[in-house]
XYZ file of C-alpha atoms in Angstrom:
749
model
C 44.154 -102.329 -17.035
C 41.052 -102.906 -14.756
C 38.580 -100.667 -13.977
C 38.244 -99.853 -10.311
C 41.074 -101.176 -9.224
C 44.114 -99.443 -7.663
C 47.472 -99.169 -9.413
C 50.291 -98.219 -7.554
C 51.629 -94.760 -9.337
C 54.717 -93.407 -8.523
C 54.358 -94.539 -4.679
C 50.672 -93.369 -4.654
C 48.034 -96.008 -5.258
C 46.024 -94.276 -8.128
C 41.909 -95.071 -8.787
C 41.838 -94.535 -12.317
C 37.869 -94.355 -13.027
C 37.896 -90.827 -10.337
C 40.738 -89.486 -12.304
C 38.634 -88.991 -15.755
C 35.717 -87.278 -13.660
C 38.268 -85.348 -12.390
C 39.436 -84.151 -15.885
C 35.966 -84.321 -17.232
C 34.846 -81.772 -14.484
C 38.328 -79.635 -15.566
C 37.374 -79.624 -18.840
C 33.437 -78.903 -18.423
C 34.678 -75.751 -16.287
C 36.892 -74.743 -18.661
C 34.398 -74.511 -21.577
C 32.131 -72.948 -19.075
C 34.834 -69.958 -18.430
C 35.113 -69.850 -21.855
C 30.839 -69.494 -22.399
C 31.231 -66.506 -19.890
C 33.872 -64.675 -21.576
C 31.997 -64.520 -24.696
C 29.697 -61.598 -25.997
C 27.143 -60.314 -23.270
C 23.741 -61.757 -23.421
C 20.507 -59.923 -24.508
C 19.512 -59.015 -21.225
C 22.941 -57.987 -19.689
C 23.005 -55.592 -23.605
C 19.438 -53.994 -21.536
C 20.378 -53.450 -17.745
C 23.417 -51.547 -19.446
C 21.524 -49.041 -21.645
C 19.307 -48.551 -18.707
C 21.977 -48.200 -17.056
C 23.376 -45.284 -19.264
C 19.860 -43.737 -20.175
C 19.392 -43.161 -16.256
C 23.074 -41.859 -15.750
C 22.435 -39.483 -18.262
C 18.894 -38.576 -16.530
C 20.251 -38.224 -13.285
C 22.839 -35.685 -14.860
C 20.312 -33.701 -16.546
C 18.533 -33.428 -13.536
C 21.141 -32.276 -12.019
C 21.954 -29.746 -14.028
C 17.963 -28.417 -14.597
C 18.407 -28.314 -10.373
C 21.164 -26.271 -10.368
C 20.266 -23.816 -13.653
C 17.155 -23.269 -11.461
C 19.219 -22.383 -8.709
C 20.768 -19.689 -10.684
C 23.197 -21.693 -11.608
C 25.087 -22.900 -15.072
C 23.096 -20.756 -17.299
C 25.701 -20.102 -19.579
C 24.826 -21.153 -23.096
C 20.742 -21.752 -22.245
C 19.331 -19.074 -25.061
C 16.276 -16.808 -25.089
C 14.112 -19.360 -25.677
C 15.609 -21.795 -22.978
C 15.835 -19.598 -20.226
C 12.740 -18.439 -21.366
C 11.031 -22.013 -20.487
C 13.412 -21.960 -17.079
C 11.597 -18.795 -16.098
C 7.988 -19.658 -17.022
C 8.870 -23.207 -15.516
C 10.084 -21.151 -12.077
C 6.660 -19.120 -12.203
C 4.882 -22.004 -12.551
C 5.990 -23.365 -9.563
C 6.147 -20.814 -7.815
C 2.551 -20.416 -7.865
C 1.859 -23.652 -6.991
C 3.766 -23.288 -4.251
C 1.769 -19.197 -3.114
C -1.597 -21.332 -3.648
C -0.124 -23.908 -1.092
C 1.328 -21.070 1.041
C -2.259 -19.417 0.660
C -4.615 -23.029 2.109
C -2.375 -23.110 4.950
C -2.726 -19.687 5.936
C -6.146 -20.234 5.587
C -6.263 -22.920 7.615
C -4.546 -21.625 10.026
C -6.441 -18.527 10.322
C -9.336 -20.954 10.960
C -8.321 -22.992 13.643
C -7.575 -19.414 15.430
C -10.240 -18.366 15.250
C -11.763 -21.187 16.072
C -9.611 -21.088 18.927
C -10.340 -17.008 19.297
C -13.920 -18.159 19.256
C -13.122 -20.584 22.599
C -11.620 -18.213 24.032
C -14.322 -15.709 24.120
C -16.676 -18.301 25.293
C -15.115 -19.247 27.710
C -14.258 -15.330 28.694
C -18.312 -14.678 28.505
C -18.756 -17.510 31.450
C -15.469 -16.203 33.452
C -16.998 -12.722 33.671
C -20.349 -14.153 34.791
C -18.410 -16.051 37.660
C -16.803 -13.060 38.761
C -19.836 -10.938 38.718
C -22.006 -13.105 40.629
C -18.606 -13.100 43.549
C -18.354 -8.977 43.265
C -21.962 -8.551 43.995
C -22.032 -10.753 46.923
C -18.675 -9.314 47.928
C -20.040 -5.568 47.270
C -23.261 -6.405 49.982
C -20.654 -7.183 52.272
C -18.564 -3.855 51.535
C -22.010 -1.848 51.885
C -22.614 -3.598 55.475
C -19.638 -2.379 57.082
C -19.340 0.733 55.357
C -22.809 1.618 57.249
C -22.068 0.356 60.153
C -19.181 2.176 60.863
C -18.803 6.257 61.485
C -17.879 9.227 59.335
C -14.573 9.965 60.880
C -13.754 6.365 60.424
C -10.138 7.013 59.934
C -9.093 5.713 56.005
C -6.122 3.463 56.731
C -8.368 1.679 59.170
C -10.761 1.570 56.424
C -8.149 -0.178 54.185
C -6.622 -2.253 56.450
C -10.345 -4.314 56.847
C -10.754 -4.314 53.408
C -7.960 -6.505 52.038
C -6.298 -5.502 48.925
C -6.689 -8.695 45.733
C -4.570 -8.611 42.578
C -7.331 -8.767 39.451
C -7.930 -5.828 37.549
C -11.212 -6.999 36.862
C -12.573 -7.512 39.958
C -11.116 -4.280 41.495
C -13.251 -2.474 38.068
C -16.343 -4.035 38.915
C -15.601 -3.133 43.086
C -15.149 0.198 41.887
C -18.828 0.465 40.117
C -21.001 0.270 43.141
C -21.126 4.094 44.546
C -20.287 4.563 48.383
C -23.049 6.869 50.472
C -20.814 8.704 52.487
C -19.385 11.401 49.946
C -16.262 12.154 52.251
C -15.612 8.247 52.598
C -16.620 7.368 49.004
C -14.396 10.100 47.921
C -10.967 9.257 49.799
C -11.701 5.197 49.363
C -11.790 5.300 45.635
C -8.575 7.113 45.365
C -6.433 5.507 47.771
C -8.256 1.534 46.201
C -7.857 2.974 43.109
C -3.927 4.240 44.264
C -3.269 0.630 46.003
C -4.423 -1.767 43.860
C -3.679 -1.213 40.041
C -2.066 1.565 40.055
C 1.089 -0.012 38.875
C -0.823 -2.273 36.660
C -2.001 0.341 34.387
C 1.411 3.036 34.999
C 2.439 -0.656 32.469
C 0.256 -0.050 29.922
C 0.898 3.764 29.850
C 4.655 2.740 29.626
C 3.713 0.407 26.964
C 1.900 2.865 25.089
C 4.380 5.668 25.677
C 7.381 3.407 23.683
C 5.399 1.053 20.986
C 2.257 3.195 20.241
C -0.149 0.932 21.137
C -3.518 1.019 21.886
C -4.792 0.310 25.583
C -6.605 -2.622 25.362
C -9.960 -2.394 26.059
C -10.260 -3.467 30.107
C -12.486 -1.271 30.869
C -16.210 -1.327 29.814
C -18.284 1.521 28.797
C -20.056 1.291 31.523
C -17.767 1.063 34.506
C -15.682 4.571 32.556
C -18.482 6.054 33.282
C -19.895 5.056 36.419
C -15.891 5.976 37.172
C -15.943 9.468 36.030
C -19.028 10.328 38.072
C -17.371 9.500 41.007
C -14.299 11.664 39.997
C -16.137 14.214 38.711
C -18.180 14.224 42.244
C -15.199 14.302 44.166
C -13.245 16.782 42.098
C -16.790 19.240 42.991
C -16.180 18.445 46.836
C -13.432 20.595 47.021
C -13.949 21.640 50.559
C -12.908 18.586 51.690
C -9.592 18.274 50.151
C -8.372 19.904 52.529
C -9.162 17.143 55.760
C -6.722 14.640 53.764
C -3.098 14.398 54.558
C -0.815 14.426 51.882
C -0.279 10.660 50.810
C -4.588 11.389 49.778
C -4.049 13.965 48.072
C -0.928 12.030 46.075
C -3.119 9.012 45.141
C -5.599 10.947 44.105
C -3.252 13.123 41.582
C -2.335 9.510 40.794
C -5.484 8.249 39.939
C -6.392 11.473 37.787
C -3.416 11.140 35.653
C -3.482 7.202 35.006
C -6.977 7.341 34.113
C -6.946 10.444 31.813
C -6.286 7.874 28.643
C -9.008 6.523 29.402
C -11.170 9.555 28.695
C -8.710 10.661 25.754
C -7.862 7.717 24.000
C -6.722 9.974 20.872
C -4.174 11.476 22.459
C -2.385 7.962 22.837
C -3.229 6.633 19.375
C -0.081 6.066 17.540
C 0.186 8.287 14.432
C -2.077 7.170 11.298
C -1.272 8.179 7.842
C -2.166 11.286 8.395
C -2.028 12.780 11.451
C -0.069 12.489 15.109
C -0.989 11.322 18.407
C 0.391 14.203 21.096
C 1.718 11.295 22.278
C 3.366 8.808 20.170
C 5.779 9.026 17.437
C 6.050 12.113 16.484
C 6.852 15.631 16.916
C 6.130 18.809 15.014
C 8.975 19.017 12.608
C 10.616 22.849 12.482
C 11.199 24.507 9.215
C 14.436 22.880 8.015
C 15.566 25.473 5.387
C 14.850 28.801 7.612
C 17.728 30.915 5.345
C 15.767 30.153 2.082
C 12.677 31.157 4.035
C 13.453 34.201 5.018
C 14.265 34.823 1.037
C 11.426 33.409 0.255
C 9.615 36.012 2.430
C 10.639 39.025 1.200
C 11.561 37.775 -2.737
C 10.700 40.739 -5.020
C 8.762 38.854 -8.518
C 9.192 41.109 -11.611
C 6.689 41.220 -14.110
C 8.203 39.509 -16.701
C 8.607 36.530 -14.859
C 4.942 36.809 -13.476
C 4.208 36.979 -17.336
C 5.619 33.940 -18.640
C 4.860 31.809 -15.610
C 0.664 32.267 -15.977
C 1.167 32.640 -19.879
C -0.261 29.526 -21.542
C 1.695 26.606 -23.339
C 2.670 27.781 -27.344
C 1.270 25.380 -29.687
C 3.744 22.177 -30.419
C 2.814 20.608 -33.367
C 1.184 17.587 -31.441
C -2.536 16.787 -31.759
C -4.191 14.275 -30.233
C -5.274 11.594 -32.693
C -7.714 8.775 -30.805
C -10.816 11.363 -32.017
C -10.338 9.987 -35.424
C -8.684 6.527 -34.721
C -11.265 3.741 -36.191
C -9.688 -0.135 -34.930
C -10.109 -3.042 -37.260
C -13.704 -3.769 -37.510
C -15.446 -6.157 -34.547
C -16.020 -10.132 -35.432
C -19.558 -10.900 -36.051
C -18.517 -13.497 -32.457
C -16.669 -13.531 -29.700
C -14.915 -16.317 -28.067
C -16.072 -15.708 -24.288
C -16.049 -13.813 -21.640
C -12.951 -11.725 -19.913
C -13.004 -10.404 -16.444
C -9.807 -8.546 -14.630
C -10.110 -7.505 -10.426
C -7.726 -4.349 -10.712
C -5.926 -3.497 -7.458
C -4.203 -0.025 -6.165
C -5.505 3.083 -6.206
C -7.313 5.346 -8.461
C -4.800 5.930 -11.450
C -3.365 2.307 -10.854
C -7.156 1.111 -11.534
C -7.162 3.492 -14.872
C -4.385 2.448 -16.235
C -5.132 -1.685 -15.571
C -8.946 -0.494 -17.158
C -6.986 0.357 -20.271
C -4.835 -2.597 -20.978
C -8.068 -5.168 -20.102
C -9.275 -3.222 -23.300
C -6.068 -3.819 -25.059
C -5.946 -7.362 -23.933
C -9.931 -8.465 -24.785
C -9.357 -6.702 -28.621
C -6.300 -8.844 -28.887
C -8.488 -11.862 -27.902
C -11.844 -11.070 -29.763
C -13.490 -11.659 -26.339
C -16.082 -9.541 -24.169
C -14.859 -7.831 -21.777
C -16.939 -7.139 -18.443
C -16.511 -3.823 -16.525
C -13.443 -4.148 -14.084
C -14.283 -5.129 -10.829
C -12.292 -2.645 -8.467
C -10.976 -4.399 -5.840
C -10.892 -3.048 -2.076
C -8.151 -1.211 -1.900
C -5.759 -2.406 1.270
C -4.026 1.655 2.811
C -7.322 3.139 1.904
C -10.371 0.802 3.098
C -12.300 2.056 0.222
C -14.791 -0.362 -1.656
C -16.249 1.808 -4.642
C -17.423 0.195 -7.161
C -16.566 0.999 -11.704
C -20.425 2.356 -11.663
C -19.497 4.634 -8.241
C -16.674 7.004 -9.982
C -17.099 6.155 -14.014
C -20.257 6.870 -16.732
C -20.351 3.229 -17.447
C -22.253 4.209 -20.476
C -20.264 6.403 -21.722
C -17.686 4.086 -21.446
C -19.664 1.627 -23.674
C -20.353 3.727 -25.818
C -16.980 5.407 -26.844
C -15.950 1.762 -27.339
C -19.002 0.017 -29.005
C -17.470 -0.415 -32.289
C -13.684 -1.552 -30.486
C -14.644 -4.366 -28.674
C -17.863 -5.928 -27.091
C -18.081 -5.004 -23.096
C -21.197 -6.378 -20.449
C -21.971 -5.058 -17.186
C -22.856 -8.459 -15.618
C -21.781 -11.703 -16.773
C -24.816 -13.768 -18.450
C -26.678 -16.430 -15.656
C -24.353 -19.759 -17.096
C -21.272 -17.825 -15.867
C -22.854 -16.368 -12.565
C -20.467 -18.437 -10.804
C -17.524 -16.474 -11.467
C -16.630 -13.603 -8.359
C -14.144 -12.939 -6.306
C -15.244 -15.134 -3.950
C -15.329 -18.410 -6.354
C -11.953 -17.771 -6.746
C -10.797 -16.702 -3.226
C -11.959 -20.666 -1.925
C -9.342 -22.964 -4.165
C -7.746 -23.565 -7.054
C -9.489 -22.393 -10.330
C -8.914 -23.603 -13.587
C -10.207 -20.404 -14.648
C -8.006 -18.288 -12.964
C -4.883 -17.127 -14.766
C -2.883 -15.754 -11.903
C 0.714 -16.280 -13.556
C 0.572 -13.025 -16.067
C 4.177 -11.433 -16.187
C 4.453 -7.555 -15.769
C 4.708 -6.237 -18.565
C 3.434 -9.498 -21.111
C 3.334 -9.888 -24.799
C 0.116 -9.768 -27.090
C 1.695 -12.686 -27.575
C 1.604 -14.691 -23.968
C -1.882 -13.466 -23.852
C -2.856 -15.633 -27.064
C -1.367 -18.865 -25.886
C -2.206 -19.114 -22.166
C -5.431 -16.902 -21.962
C -6.893 -17.084 -25.011
C -6.976 -21.694 -24.935
C -8.980 -21.214 -21.073
C -11.518 -19.109 -22.566
C -12.332 -21.707 -25.405
C -12.261 -24.138 -23.233
C -14.591 -22.822 -20.598
C -15.960 -20.021 -21.736
C -14.521 -17.383 -19.416
C -11.068 -16.564 -17.698
C -10.345 -14.173 -15.174
C -7.281 -13.021 -14.293
C -5.928 -11.648 -11.103
C -3.517 -9.350 -10.344
C -4.010 -7.366 -13.849
C -2.097 -4.277 -12.525
C 0.979 -3.497 -15.203
C -0.110 -6.583 -16.996
C 0.590 -5.341 -20.612
C 4.470 -4.333 -22.254
C 4.317 -0.951 -23.747
C 6.272 -1.764 -26.209
C 5.779 -4.917 -29.218
C 2.245 -3.970 -29.321
C 0.392 -3.129 -32.878
C 0.021 0.391 -33.438
C -3.870 -0.326 -33.125
C -3.824 -1.231 -29.776
C -1.561 1.457 -28.899
C -4.283 3.498 -30.068
C -7.107 2.019 -28.178
C -5.381 2.397 -24.869
C -4.987 5.995 -25.745
C -9.105 6.203 -26.612
C -10.110 4.535 -22.867
C -8.375 7.043 -21.326
C -8.507 10.222 -22.845
C -11.885 9.444 -24.872
C -13.868 6.825 -22.656
C -13.073 6.810 -18.771
C -15.468 9.908 -17.718
C -16.012 10.463 -14.014
C -20.686 9.868 -12.810
C -21.834 12.933 -13.048
C -21.601 14.024 -9.397
C -18.154 13.935 -9.401
C -17.809 16.186 -12.169
C -20.679 18.510 -10.817
C -18.732 19.349 -7.889
C -15.576 19.681 -9.350
C -16.600 22.277 -11.269
C -18.068 24.219 -8.222
C -14.554 24.187 -6.742
C -12.975 25.413 -10.111
C -16.044 27.783 -9.867
C -14.748 29.205 -6.343
C -11.213 28.730 -6.884
C -11.621 30.652 -9.947
C -13.827 33.726 -8.266
C -13.161 34.135 -5.090
C -14.375 36.361 -2.473
C -12.779 39.445 -2.894
C -9.877 39.884 -0.838
C -6.732 42.362 -0.841
C -3.865 41.785 -2.462
C -1.671 40.947 0.120
C 2.320 40.375 -1.736
C 4.405 43.341 -3.204
C 3.691 46.069 -0.714
C 6.958 48.299 -0.556
C 5.893 48.076 -5.219
C 4.334 50.876 -6.927
C 0.542 50.454 -7.544
C 0.702 49.939 -11.346
C 2.995 47.107 -11.076
C 1.229 45.333 -8.282
C -1.911 45.515 -10.374
C -0.242 44.230 -13.398
C 1.022 41.614 -11.063
C -2.295 41.010 -10.270
C -4.067 40.909 -13.111
C -1.622 38.744 -14.623
C -3.084 35.258 -12.140
C -6.200 36.641 -12.040
C -8.733 34.153 -12.275
C -6.429 31.582 -12.562
C -5.091 28.852 -9.813
C -2.675 25.983 -9.113
C -3.110 22.633 -8.390
C -0.706 21.335 -6.236
C -0.525 17.078 -5.668
C 1.490 17.147 -2.199
C 1.892 12.717 -2.035
C 3.135 13.425 1.561
C 1.181 10.478 3.339
C 3.248 8.301 5.786
C 3.737 4.864 2.568
C 5.648 7.927 1.176
C 7.511 9.358 3.153
C 8.241 5.994 5.316
C 8.869 4.192 1.667
C 11.096 6.599 0.183
C 14.133 5.794 3.632
C 14.838 9.764 4.072
C 14.522 11.693 6.707
C 11.599 14.403 6.980
C 13.215 16.612 10.569
C 10.514 15.020 13.203
C 13.570 13.572 15.412
C 14.372 10.319 17.049
C 10.813 9.327 16.881
C 9.819 10.107 13.678
C 12.557 7.999 12.010
C 11.722 5.012 14.775
C 8.198 5.623 13.165
C 8.736 4.828 9.689
C 11.307 1.878 10.350
C 8.682 0.437 12.300
C 6.321 0.838 9.379
C 9.079 -0.362 7.151
C 8.978 -3.566 9.494
C 5.480 -3.851 9.836
C 4.389 -3.257 5.698
C 6.949 -4.451 3.517
C 9.331 -6.627 6.445
C 12.603 -4.463 5.813
C 12.780 -4.793 2.180
C 13.266 -1.076 1.297
C 15.977 -0.676 -0.801
C 16.456 2.608 -0.130
C 17.069 2.180 3.739
C 20.182 1.170 3.166
C 22.029 5.132 1.808
C 21.959 7.626 3.792
C 19.162 10.766 3.616
C 21.841 12.548 1.921
C 22.664 10.271 -0.932
C 18.888 9.724 -1.658
C 18.919 13.227 -1.827
C 21.455 14.102 -4.144
C 20.037 10.980 -6.636
C 16.446 12.772 -6.383
C 14.494 9.731 -4.286
C 13.414 12.095 -1.882
C 9.633 13.374 -1.957
C 9.447 17.464 -1.311
C 7.738 17.843 2.304
C 5.495 20.942 1.705
C 8.028 23.194 3.295
C 10.354 22.181 -0.244
C 7.257 22.276 -2.581
C 6.628 25.678 -0.852
C 10.359 27.190 -1.248
C 10.684 25.781 -5.673
C 6.737 27.633 -6.158
C 8.074 30.916 -4.619
C 11.662 30.600 -6.860
C 9.530 30.024 -9.797
C 7.841 33.422 -9.409
C 4.555 32.527 -7.029
C 3.312 35.173 -5.197
C 2.156 34.879 -1.971
C -1.708 35.566 -3.364
C -1.965 32.772 -5.385
C -4.744 30.672 -5.313
C -3.567 27.041 -4.163
C -5.433 24.192 -4.350
C -4.741 21.289 -2.975
C -4.957 18.064 -3.945
C -4.107 15.148 -1.699
C -5.225 12.820 1.335
C -3.599 13.959 4.098
C -0.946 15.101 4.541
C 1.670 12.696 7.331
C 2.012 15.450 9.934
C -1.228 17.337 9.777
C -0.916 20.710 9.944
C 1.801 21.196 11.858
C 3.526 20.095 8.640
C 1.534 22.773 5.912
C 1.888 25.661 8.188
C 4.801 26.357 6.661
C 3.535 25.879 3.304
C 0.568 27.733 4.297
C 3.136 30.557 5.779
C 4.260 31.514 1.955
C 0.992 30.850 0.369
C -1.941 32.117 2.518
C -5.154 31.970 -0.141
C -4.127 27.457 0.493
C -7.629 25.516 -0.674
C -8.509 22.101 -0.607
C -12.139 19.907 -0.969
C -13.344 21.200 2.200
C -12.582 24.291 2.370
C -14.202 25.181 -0.794
C -17.620 22.844 -0.093
C -20.159 22.001 2.323
C -20.940 19.196 4.091
C -24.050 18.264 2.415
C -21.757 18.111 -0.781
C -19.017 16.025 0.167
C -21.338 13.743 1.692
C -21.569 11.454 -1.312
C -17.519 11.736 -1.294
C -16.545 11.892 2.401
C -14.680 8.740 3.421
C -13.905 7.330 0.313
C -11.236 7.927 -0.806
C -11.382 6.900 -4.273
C -13.975 9.261 -5.154
C -11.847 12.211 -3.120
C -8.930 11.965 -5.769
C -11.701 11.405 -8.562
C -12.372 14.848 -7.625
C -9.297 16.313 -7.456
C -8.534 14.602 -11.014
C -11.294 16.469 -12.263
C -10.189 19.772 -10.826
C -6.238 19.346 -11.488
C -7.648 18.759 -15.340
C -9.080 21.854 -15.310
C -6.432 24.713 -13.529
C -3.965 26.700 -15.510
C -1.460 24.727 -13.965
C -0.705 21.513 -11.693
C 2.383 21.109 -10.275
C 2.869 17.429 -8.263
C 5.683 17.365 -5.367
C 6.316 13.582 -6.431
C 6.384 10.612 -9.105
C 3.880 8.183 -8.405
C 0.721 7.366 -10.277
C -1.574 10.318 -9.952
C 1.992 12.638 -11.182
C 2.059 9.841 -14.205
C -1.394 10.123 -15.015
C -1.879 13.784 -14.874
C 1.472 14.172 -16.658
C -0.084 12.928 -18.955
C -3.639 13.587 -19.606
C -2.063 17.505 -19.211
C 0.289 16.382 -22.665
C -1.927 15.071 -24.569
C -4.246 18.358 -24.751
C -0.998 21.032 -23.840
C -2.132 21.846 -21.237
C 1.196 23.950 -18.683
C 2.153 21.326 -16.065
C 5.805 21.524 -13.694
C 7.598 18.393 -14.049
C 10.021 19.285 -10.427
C 13.343 18.183 -10.578
C 13.429 16.085 -8.631
C 17.627 15.611 -8.708
C 18.409 19.482 -8.799
C 16.037 20.212 -5.683
C 17.225 17.375 -3.371
C 21.211 18.736 -4.206
C 20.648 22.281 -3.811
C 18.522 21.274 -0.075
C 21.234 19.894 1.216
C 23.378 22.803 0.367
C 22.457 24.932 4.175
C 25.208 27.515 2.354
C 23.242 28.481 -0.089
C 21.484 31.771 -0.307
C 17.707 32.842 -1.760
C 19.268 34.943 -4.704
C 21.341 31.096 -5.676
C 18.534 28.971 -5.088
C 16.350 30.680 -6.756
C 18.713 30.861 -10.221
C 19.430 27.253 -9.937
C 15.480 26.273 -9.834
C 14.129 28.404 -12.342
C 17.536 26.927 -14.801
C 16.299 23.774 -14.249
C 12.821 24.384 -15.097
C 13.032 25.784 -18.103
C 11.908 22.844 -20.511
C 9.971 20.906 -17.942
C 6.760 22.995 -17.617
C 4.625 20.619 -20.114
C 7.348 20.936 -22.904
C 5.835 17.748 -24.957
C 8.825 14.593 -24.357
C 8.559 11.357 -26.980
C 7.813 7.722 -24.823
C 11.309 5.992 -25.250
C 11.979 2.156 -25.204
C 10.158 0.830 -22.025
C 8.452 3.921 -21.130
C 4.565 3.731 -20.104
C 2.122 5.157 -22.572
C 0.309 6.826 -19.385
C 3.236 9.030 -18.776
C 4.403 9.910 -22.214
C 1.482 10.203 -24.822
C 3.606 10.753 -28.315
C 4.022 9.516 -30.573
C 0.627 6.274 -29.750
C -1.965 8.921 -28.697
C -0.862 11.771 -31.037
C -0.313 12.831 -34.734
C 2.572 15.496 -35.546
C 0.582 18.483 -37.197
C 0.667 19.333 -40.595
């Protein structure tokens, strides 16, 4: 057959060459398919491996994300949970730092905007002054041309009423010549032109307890007061005024009263209330018990037992004979700590700082005490504690310096406040272990020579700490921290006056025989009780309890909780009765007075009040003073000259109270807190009598309004037999600064 020719096949012409090409391409395609069906290439294998790896990573990251949100935690061991916690803390720290930067940026922009507004306000005020000078001159000319008998209404029609408040104040600053016209015009002018706006301000103040804005300048207030006083002195002219003019005068005086007596309208601070703000003086809530307390009979035996010192409890302090491991020849660097809180919280932080310095073998810089955000006290360590004594007592345990060397002078509080610094440790967990400091703080010190830990309150664990470190903390607390001489001298003067009062007649037991009265008096002669009455606004608001101040007080405390803690107060979820049954309500002055009366204290007991300021002031304390008339405090026992160095400084005042409390025969606190815990521990360390109120028992019996005095007295006495200084051993997770045994004390032989 010839190639390229057509041949007949099955009735069709076929090109034999084309058929071979088609068959060849078919065979080639089949061969290619077989090759594709063979084993995958290395590139395909690599893609498949990457796909599997990425899928596994996505699955792991998804699981990790669920765990960070609190899910899928089952099956994780302790080490994995700790890694997860550390990751979350690190992320939260970075978020907080970023938030802080954003806040500072916004504050800067707001300050800039505020400065611009101040400049704009000053410019507008200057324009107003210029305008008012022209208006005043025109007004003066108009008045001079008028007759002395000109009707007030015609004068008002001549002077168009404007709305600008500042404009009005400037006009009133100019004195008018004719006394009668001056008197009438001022009254009517004030009443008509800005009474409405000022009434709104008054209503706003009474409702929300806000302070009046400085609308009127001091110079204008003086001028305005001069006009009003002069007008009042001219009382004879009032007879010529009609009824509406007299109402206008009365309205002006009522409206201006808050300007010249602003203290009456200021919102309640942390102690004393204002007259029209948020607090009404509560009546006694336990009248039946109060009546019984005022007519109580005290037995001689009860008095003798009450004032007798504690017997030996077979425990003695161990820190005096304690000698820890020898001090290494070389320090690894410097440790700074910044301590916030009040005096006693800072005291605990100082003890922990010394312990951490010992653990890391570093030099401790005298701790910096932060400005207290509550009391605004800027007292330093050296203002409160004897630095020389502190360093001397601990010289064989830890290296301590007053200030950093020159090469580290940059490490200041301001330096750490302006940005993220590698030498600042912000992530120290509460009650961190010694190992945590070795793993996280020591490397920073070794790299930079210094580390600053802030915050540092409650940042060292109480358990699983070497015995030598525990003893060192006790040594700092009870031996090294002495107050400066001026605090000790003032405290000694107060104690002397408490123990040696001016001669006074005995006020209790008037119906008893003379011998019995003398026996009771002698049992408490020269002795005194310190009552720590922690009842400020912070305590009252945070407790969530009802203290009898009525609806206004409840609303004020609720508002305070919202402002200070954004409403995040657990106790506010419970009723007052539930909180009292659980012992969560601090004792009011009235309730602590009933407790003292039931325990056997007579009304001639010298009671020293150790507290800053009591919420509600004297009105709150009046019931306590009725039960115990000899109620003293720093201001009643020391002169203004003696108090000059500590007045207005909450930490120094608290230090004086602490010192006097340690010298007292009996100490009692109205509610738990840092001061309560610190003195409970220190007095237990020295085996001194300290009454620890049974808050649960007292809450339950005080809720029972049907309880009589004898039942109340019996319940209180029985519930406090073993709460008068008997030593309690510290349990797991309890603070060494509340329970000093057995860490700070040894069993006597």
